[in-house]
Coordinates of C-alpha atoms in Angstrom, one line a residue:
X1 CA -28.1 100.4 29.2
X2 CA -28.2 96.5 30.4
X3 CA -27.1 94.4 28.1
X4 CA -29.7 91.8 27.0
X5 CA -29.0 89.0 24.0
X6 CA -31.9 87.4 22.4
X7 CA -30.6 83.9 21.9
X8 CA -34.0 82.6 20.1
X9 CA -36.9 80.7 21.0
X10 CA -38.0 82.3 24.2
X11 CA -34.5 82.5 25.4
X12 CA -33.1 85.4 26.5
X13 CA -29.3 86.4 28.6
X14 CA -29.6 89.9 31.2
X15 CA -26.1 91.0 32.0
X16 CA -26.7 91.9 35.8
X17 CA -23.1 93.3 37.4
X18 CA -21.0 91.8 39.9
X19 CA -19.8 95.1 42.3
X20 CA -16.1 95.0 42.4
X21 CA -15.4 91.3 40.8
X22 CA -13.2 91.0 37.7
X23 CA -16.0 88.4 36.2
X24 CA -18.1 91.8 35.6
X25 CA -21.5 90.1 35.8
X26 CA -24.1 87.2 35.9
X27 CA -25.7 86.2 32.7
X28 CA -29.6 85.6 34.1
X29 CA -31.0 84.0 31.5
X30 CA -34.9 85.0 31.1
X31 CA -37.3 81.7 29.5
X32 CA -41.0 82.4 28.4
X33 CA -43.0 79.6 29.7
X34 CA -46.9 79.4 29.5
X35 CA -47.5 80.6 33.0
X36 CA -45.4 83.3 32.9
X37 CA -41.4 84.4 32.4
X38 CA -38.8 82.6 34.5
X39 CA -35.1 83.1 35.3
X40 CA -32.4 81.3 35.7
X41 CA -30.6 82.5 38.1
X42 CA -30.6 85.8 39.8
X43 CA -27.4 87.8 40.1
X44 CA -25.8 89.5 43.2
X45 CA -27.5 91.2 45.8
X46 CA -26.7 95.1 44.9
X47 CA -28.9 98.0 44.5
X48 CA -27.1 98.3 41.3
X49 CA -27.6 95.2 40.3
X50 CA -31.3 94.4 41.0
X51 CA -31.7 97.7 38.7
X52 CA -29.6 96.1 35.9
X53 CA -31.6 93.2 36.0
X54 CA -35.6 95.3 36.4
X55 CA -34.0 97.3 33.3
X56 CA -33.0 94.2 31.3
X57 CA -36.2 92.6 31.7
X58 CA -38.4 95.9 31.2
X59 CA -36.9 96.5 27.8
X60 CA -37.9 92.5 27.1
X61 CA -41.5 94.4 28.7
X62 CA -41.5 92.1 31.4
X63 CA -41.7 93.4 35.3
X64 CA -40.1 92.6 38.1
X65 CA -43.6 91.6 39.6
X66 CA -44.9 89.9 36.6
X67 CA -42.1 87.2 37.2
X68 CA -43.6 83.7 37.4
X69 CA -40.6 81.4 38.8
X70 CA -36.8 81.6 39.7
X71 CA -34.7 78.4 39.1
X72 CA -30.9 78.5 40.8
X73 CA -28.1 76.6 39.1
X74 CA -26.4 77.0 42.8
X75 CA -26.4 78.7 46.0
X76 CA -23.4 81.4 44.9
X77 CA -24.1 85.0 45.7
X78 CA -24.0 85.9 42.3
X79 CA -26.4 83.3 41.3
X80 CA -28.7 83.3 44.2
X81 CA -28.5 86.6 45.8
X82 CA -31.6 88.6 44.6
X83 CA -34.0 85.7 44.8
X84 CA -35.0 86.8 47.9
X85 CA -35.9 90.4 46.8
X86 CA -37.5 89.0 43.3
X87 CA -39.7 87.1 45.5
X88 CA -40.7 89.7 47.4
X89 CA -42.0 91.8 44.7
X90 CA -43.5 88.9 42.5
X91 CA -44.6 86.3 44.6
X92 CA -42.4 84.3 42.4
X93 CA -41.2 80.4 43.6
X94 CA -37.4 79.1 43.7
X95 CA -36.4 76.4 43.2
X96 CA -32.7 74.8 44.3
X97 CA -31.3 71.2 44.1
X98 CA -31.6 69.7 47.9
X99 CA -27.8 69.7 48.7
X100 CA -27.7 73.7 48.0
X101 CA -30.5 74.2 49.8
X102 CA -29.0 72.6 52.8
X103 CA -26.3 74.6 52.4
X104 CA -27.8 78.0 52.5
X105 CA -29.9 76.7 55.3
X106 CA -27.0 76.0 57.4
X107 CA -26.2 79.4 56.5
X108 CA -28.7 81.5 57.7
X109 CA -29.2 78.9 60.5
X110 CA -25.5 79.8 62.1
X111 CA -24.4 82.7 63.6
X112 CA -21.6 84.6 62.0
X113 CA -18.9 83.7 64.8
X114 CA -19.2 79.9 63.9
X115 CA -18.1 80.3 60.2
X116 CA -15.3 82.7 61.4
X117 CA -13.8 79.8 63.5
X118 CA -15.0 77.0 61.1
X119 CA -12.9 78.7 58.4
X120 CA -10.0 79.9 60.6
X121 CA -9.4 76.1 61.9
X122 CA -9.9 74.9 58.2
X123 CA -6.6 76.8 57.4
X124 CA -5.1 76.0 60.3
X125 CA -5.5 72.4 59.4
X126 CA -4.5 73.7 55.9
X127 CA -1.1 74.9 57.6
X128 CA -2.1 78.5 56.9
X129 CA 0.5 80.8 58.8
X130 CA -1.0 82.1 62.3
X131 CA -0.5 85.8 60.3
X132 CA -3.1 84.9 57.9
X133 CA -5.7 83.3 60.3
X134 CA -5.4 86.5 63.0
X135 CA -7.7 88.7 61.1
X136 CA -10.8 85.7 61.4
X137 CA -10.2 85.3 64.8
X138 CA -10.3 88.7 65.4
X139 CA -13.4 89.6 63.8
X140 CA -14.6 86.9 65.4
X141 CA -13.5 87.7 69.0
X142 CA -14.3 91.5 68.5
X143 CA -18.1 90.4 67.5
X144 CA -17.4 93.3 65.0
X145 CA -18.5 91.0 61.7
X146 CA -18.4 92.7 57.9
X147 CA -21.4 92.1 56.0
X148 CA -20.6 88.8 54.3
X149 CA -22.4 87.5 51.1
X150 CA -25.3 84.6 51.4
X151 CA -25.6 84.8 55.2
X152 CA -29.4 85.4 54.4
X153 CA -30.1 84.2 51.5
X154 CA -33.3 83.6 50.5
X155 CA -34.8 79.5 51.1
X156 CA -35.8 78.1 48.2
X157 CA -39.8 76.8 48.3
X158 CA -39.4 74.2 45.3
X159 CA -36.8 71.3 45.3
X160 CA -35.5 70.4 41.3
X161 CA -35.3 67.0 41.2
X162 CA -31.9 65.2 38.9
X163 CA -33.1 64.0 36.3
X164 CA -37.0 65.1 36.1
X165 CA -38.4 67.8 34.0
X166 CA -39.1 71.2 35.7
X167 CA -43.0 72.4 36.1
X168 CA -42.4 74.8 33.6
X169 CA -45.9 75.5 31.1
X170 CA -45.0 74.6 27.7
X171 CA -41.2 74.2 28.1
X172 CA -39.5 70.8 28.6
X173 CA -36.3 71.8 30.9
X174 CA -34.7 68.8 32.7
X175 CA -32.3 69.2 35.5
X176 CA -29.1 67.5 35.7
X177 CA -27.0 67.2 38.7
X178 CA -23.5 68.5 38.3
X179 CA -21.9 68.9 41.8
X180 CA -18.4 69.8 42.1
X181 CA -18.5 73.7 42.1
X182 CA -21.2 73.1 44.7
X183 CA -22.5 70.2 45.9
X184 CA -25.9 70.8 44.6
X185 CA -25.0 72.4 41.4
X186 CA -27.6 71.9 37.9
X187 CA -27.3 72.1 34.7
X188 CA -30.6 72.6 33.1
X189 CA -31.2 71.1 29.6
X190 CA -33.6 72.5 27.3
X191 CA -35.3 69.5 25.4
X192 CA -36.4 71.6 22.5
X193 CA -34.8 72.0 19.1
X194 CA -32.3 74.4 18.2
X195 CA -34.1 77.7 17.3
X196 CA -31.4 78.1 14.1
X197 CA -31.7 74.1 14.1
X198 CA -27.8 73.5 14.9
X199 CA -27.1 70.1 15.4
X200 CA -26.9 68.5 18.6
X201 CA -29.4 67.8 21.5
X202 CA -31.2 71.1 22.9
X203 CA -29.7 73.9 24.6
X204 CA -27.7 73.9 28.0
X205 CA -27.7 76.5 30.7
X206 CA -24.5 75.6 32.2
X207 CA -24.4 77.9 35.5
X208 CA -20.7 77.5 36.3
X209 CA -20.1 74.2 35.5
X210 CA -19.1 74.5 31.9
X211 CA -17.9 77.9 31.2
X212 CA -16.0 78.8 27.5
X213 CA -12.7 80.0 28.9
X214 CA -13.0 80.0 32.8
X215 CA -12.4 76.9 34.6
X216 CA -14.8 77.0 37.5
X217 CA -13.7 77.0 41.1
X218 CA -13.7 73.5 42.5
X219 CA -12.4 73.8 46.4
X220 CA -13.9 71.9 49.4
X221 CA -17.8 71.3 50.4
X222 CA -18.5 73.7 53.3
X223 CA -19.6 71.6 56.1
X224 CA -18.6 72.8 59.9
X225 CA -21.0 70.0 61.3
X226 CA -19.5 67.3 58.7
X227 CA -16.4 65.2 59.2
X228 CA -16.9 63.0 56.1
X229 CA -14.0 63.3 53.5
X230 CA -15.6 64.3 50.1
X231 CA -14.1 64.5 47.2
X232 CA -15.8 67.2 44.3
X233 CA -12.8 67.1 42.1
X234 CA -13.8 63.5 41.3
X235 CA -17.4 64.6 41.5
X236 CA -16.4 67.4 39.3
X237 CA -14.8 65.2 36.6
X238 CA -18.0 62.7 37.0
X239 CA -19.9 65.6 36.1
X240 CA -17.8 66.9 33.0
X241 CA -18.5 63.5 31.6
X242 CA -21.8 63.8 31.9
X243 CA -22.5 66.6 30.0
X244 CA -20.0 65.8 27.1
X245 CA -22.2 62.4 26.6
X246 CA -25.1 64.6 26.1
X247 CA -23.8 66.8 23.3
X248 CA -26.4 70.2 23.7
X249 CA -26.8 72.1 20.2
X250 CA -25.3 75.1 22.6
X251 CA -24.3 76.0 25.9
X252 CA -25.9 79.2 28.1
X253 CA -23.5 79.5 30.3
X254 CA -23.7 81.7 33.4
X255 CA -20.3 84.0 32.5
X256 CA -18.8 85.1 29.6
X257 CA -20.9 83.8 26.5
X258 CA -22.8 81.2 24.5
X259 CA -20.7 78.7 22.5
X260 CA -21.2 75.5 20.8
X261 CA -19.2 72.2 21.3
X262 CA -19.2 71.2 24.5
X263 CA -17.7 67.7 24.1
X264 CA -14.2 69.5 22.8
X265 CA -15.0 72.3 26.2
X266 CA -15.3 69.1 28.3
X267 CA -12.1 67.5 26.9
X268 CA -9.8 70.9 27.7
X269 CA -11.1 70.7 31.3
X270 CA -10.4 66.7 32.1
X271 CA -7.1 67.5 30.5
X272 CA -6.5 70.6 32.5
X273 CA -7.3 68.9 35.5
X274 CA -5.5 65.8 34.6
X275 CA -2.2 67.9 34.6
X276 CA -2.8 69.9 37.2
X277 CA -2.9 66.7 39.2
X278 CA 0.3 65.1 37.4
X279 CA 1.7 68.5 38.4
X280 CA 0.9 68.6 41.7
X281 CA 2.1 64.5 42.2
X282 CA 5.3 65.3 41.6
X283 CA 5.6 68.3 43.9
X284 CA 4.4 65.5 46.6
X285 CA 8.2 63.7 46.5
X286 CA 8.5 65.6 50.0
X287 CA 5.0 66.0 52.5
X288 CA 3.4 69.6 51.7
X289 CA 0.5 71.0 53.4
X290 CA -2.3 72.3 51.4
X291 CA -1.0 76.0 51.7
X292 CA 2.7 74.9 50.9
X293 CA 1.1 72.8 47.7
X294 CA -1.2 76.4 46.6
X295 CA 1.9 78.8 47.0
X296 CA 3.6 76.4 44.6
X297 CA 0.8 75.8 42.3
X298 CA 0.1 78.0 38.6
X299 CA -2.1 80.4 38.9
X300 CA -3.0 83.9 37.0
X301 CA -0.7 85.3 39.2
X302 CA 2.3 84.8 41.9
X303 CA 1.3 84.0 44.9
X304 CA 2.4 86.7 46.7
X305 CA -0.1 89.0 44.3
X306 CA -3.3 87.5 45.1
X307 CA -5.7 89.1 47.1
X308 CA -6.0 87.8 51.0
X309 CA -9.9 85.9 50.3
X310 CA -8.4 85.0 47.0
X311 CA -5.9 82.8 48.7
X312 CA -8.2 81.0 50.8
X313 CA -10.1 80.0 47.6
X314 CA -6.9 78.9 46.3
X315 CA -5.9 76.8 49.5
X316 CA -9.3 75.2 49.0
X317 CA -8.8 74.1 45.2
X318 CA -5.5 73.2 46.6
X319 CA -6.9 70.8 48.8
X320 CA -9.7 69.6 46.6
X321 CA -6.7 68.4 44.1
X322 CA -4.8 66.6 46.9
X323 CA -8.3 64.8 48.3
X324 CA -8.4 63.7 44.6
X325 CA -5.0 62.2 44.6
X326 CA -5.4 60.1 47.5
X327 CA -8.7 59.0 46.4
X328 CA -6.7 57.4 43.5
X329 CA -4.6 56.2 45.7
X330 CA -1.6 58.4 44.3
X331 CA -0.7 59.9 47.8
X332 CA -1.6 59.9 51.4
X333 CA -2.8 62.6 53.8
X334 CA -0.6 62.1 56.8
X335 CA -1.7 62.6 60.9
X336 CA -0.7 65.2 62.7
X337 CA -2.0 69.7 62.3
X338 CA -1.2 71.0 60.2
X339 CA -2.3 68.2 57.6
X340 CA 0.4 67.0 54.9
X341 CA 0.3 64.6 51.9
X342 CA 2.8 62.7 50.2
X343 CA 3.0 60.5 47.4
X344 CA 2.0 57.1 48.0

């Protein structure tokens, strides 16, 4: 049975599965509008998953076709992935924030090869070892490419707008920007009163960006036509601090379950990322790469037990910290490949 929460007032949180990912699924949230039901997000693009999510929302007695709109937090797989296929059999819209849709148009617009030397290079420059990069430019030499996740997603048809209210019948859902786990990731804020009147200002469906005991991914912005230097830590934090001002009643996130003050959720992050960087400073007495920084940095488990993609992710965070640093003006990213940084 698909596990389906009824969290009041025309809100309601579908437990669709992620195949083979310890997060164990996408909360796609369901909200009644006068034009017809709408998610929030999709889930992951599985057999087993669409039929998680048609079961959820049948035992709510809504179809699959009946489906009026789909709004995306962010491009993620196990966000975005089924959009496509709910489309098809509803005629339903989706809608995405203009910097995600760019990204998944990129996407679909490039052949597989180019991302397999765009990411291959990127930890080169990383100072990846040549045994960890072989594989990518293998499969990308071979022309033998595995099915990867998001190569054709669906493109959204409606744009949401920071800061407006979505077209939604009835409902008064505004979206606010939160990049940093993706540059075009929302938060949507549901300017309605508290169904159990708690105290605060509406209801928040968070996506990833504010999560109860996860703290989300932040690596780089994937770009292969892009040079500029970004920085989504900093746009990250930005973020956090936006949210915490606005003080939501209670938070939908996207994983793991609803919970109530965000302001002290907000806090643990900025001071989890505050001494991650501190950390991270004073491993920068001698010039480290990105990969010589991640190898060295805490994570859920030594380095030498994480998973091959895992590690890329990591390298990525990795960087993301450093990029942060010398936007402070803490350390410096010396010339030369691989890339190093120092403290300033």
């Amino acid at each position: 049975m698909t596990q389906v929460t009824d969290h009041g007032g025309g809100v309601w949180a579908i437990e669709v599965p992620i195949p083979d990912n310890p997060l164990g699924h996408t909360l796609v949230h369901l909200l009644d509008t006068d034009r017809g039901p709408v998610l929030i997000d999709t889930g992951w693009d599985d057999p087993a998953s669409f039929d998680a999510l048609a079961a959820g929302l049948g035992s709510l007695g809504v179809q699959v076709a009946g489906l009026h709109g789909v709004v995306i937090t962010h491009h993620h797989p196990d966000h975005h992935g089924l959009s496509g296929r709910v489309r098809q059999e509803s005629g339903a819209w989706i809608a995405m924030h203009a910097a995600d849709s760019a990204v998944v148009r990129r996407t679909r617009d490039a052949e597989p090869e180019l991302w397999l030397g765009y990411l291959a290079d990127k930890l080169s420059r990383a100072g990846a070892p040549d045994a960890h990069t072989a594989p990518l430019r293998e499969a990308r030499a071979s022309g033998r490419m595995r099915t990867l996740p998001g190569l054709r997603a669906a493109l959204p048809d409606r744009e949401i707008v920071p800061g407006e209210l979505l077209d939604l019948a009835g409902r008064r859902l505004r979206a606010v920007w939160t990049p940093g786990h993706t540059p075009g990731h929302v938060c949507l804020h549901l300017e309605e009163a508290h169904p159990a009147m708690r105290p605060g200002n509406g209801r928040l469906f968070s996506g990833d960006h504010l999560l109860p005991g996860i703290t989300p991914h932040i690596g780089l912005y994937e770009d292969p036509d892009d040079a500029t230097v970004t920085d989504p830590l900093g746009d990250y934090l930005d973020s956090l601090e936006r949210i915490g001002r606005l003080a939501p009643a209670e938070v939908l996130p996207a994983h793991q379950y609803a919970f109530t003050d965000a302001a002290a959720r907000v806090r643990e992050l900025l001071t989890h990322h505050e001494d991650r960087l501190t950390g991270l400073l004073a491993l920068l007495a001698e010039p480290l790469t990105p990969w010589q920084v991640a190898e060295r940095m805490e994570w859920n488990r030594p380095w030498e037990q994480i998973p091959y993609g895992s590690r890329n992710i990591a390298v990525s965070e990795a960087e993301a910290h450093l990029r942060r640093l010398v936007k402070l003006g803490q350390a410096e990213a010396l010339t030369g490949t691989p890339t190093t940084f120092v403290a300033a």
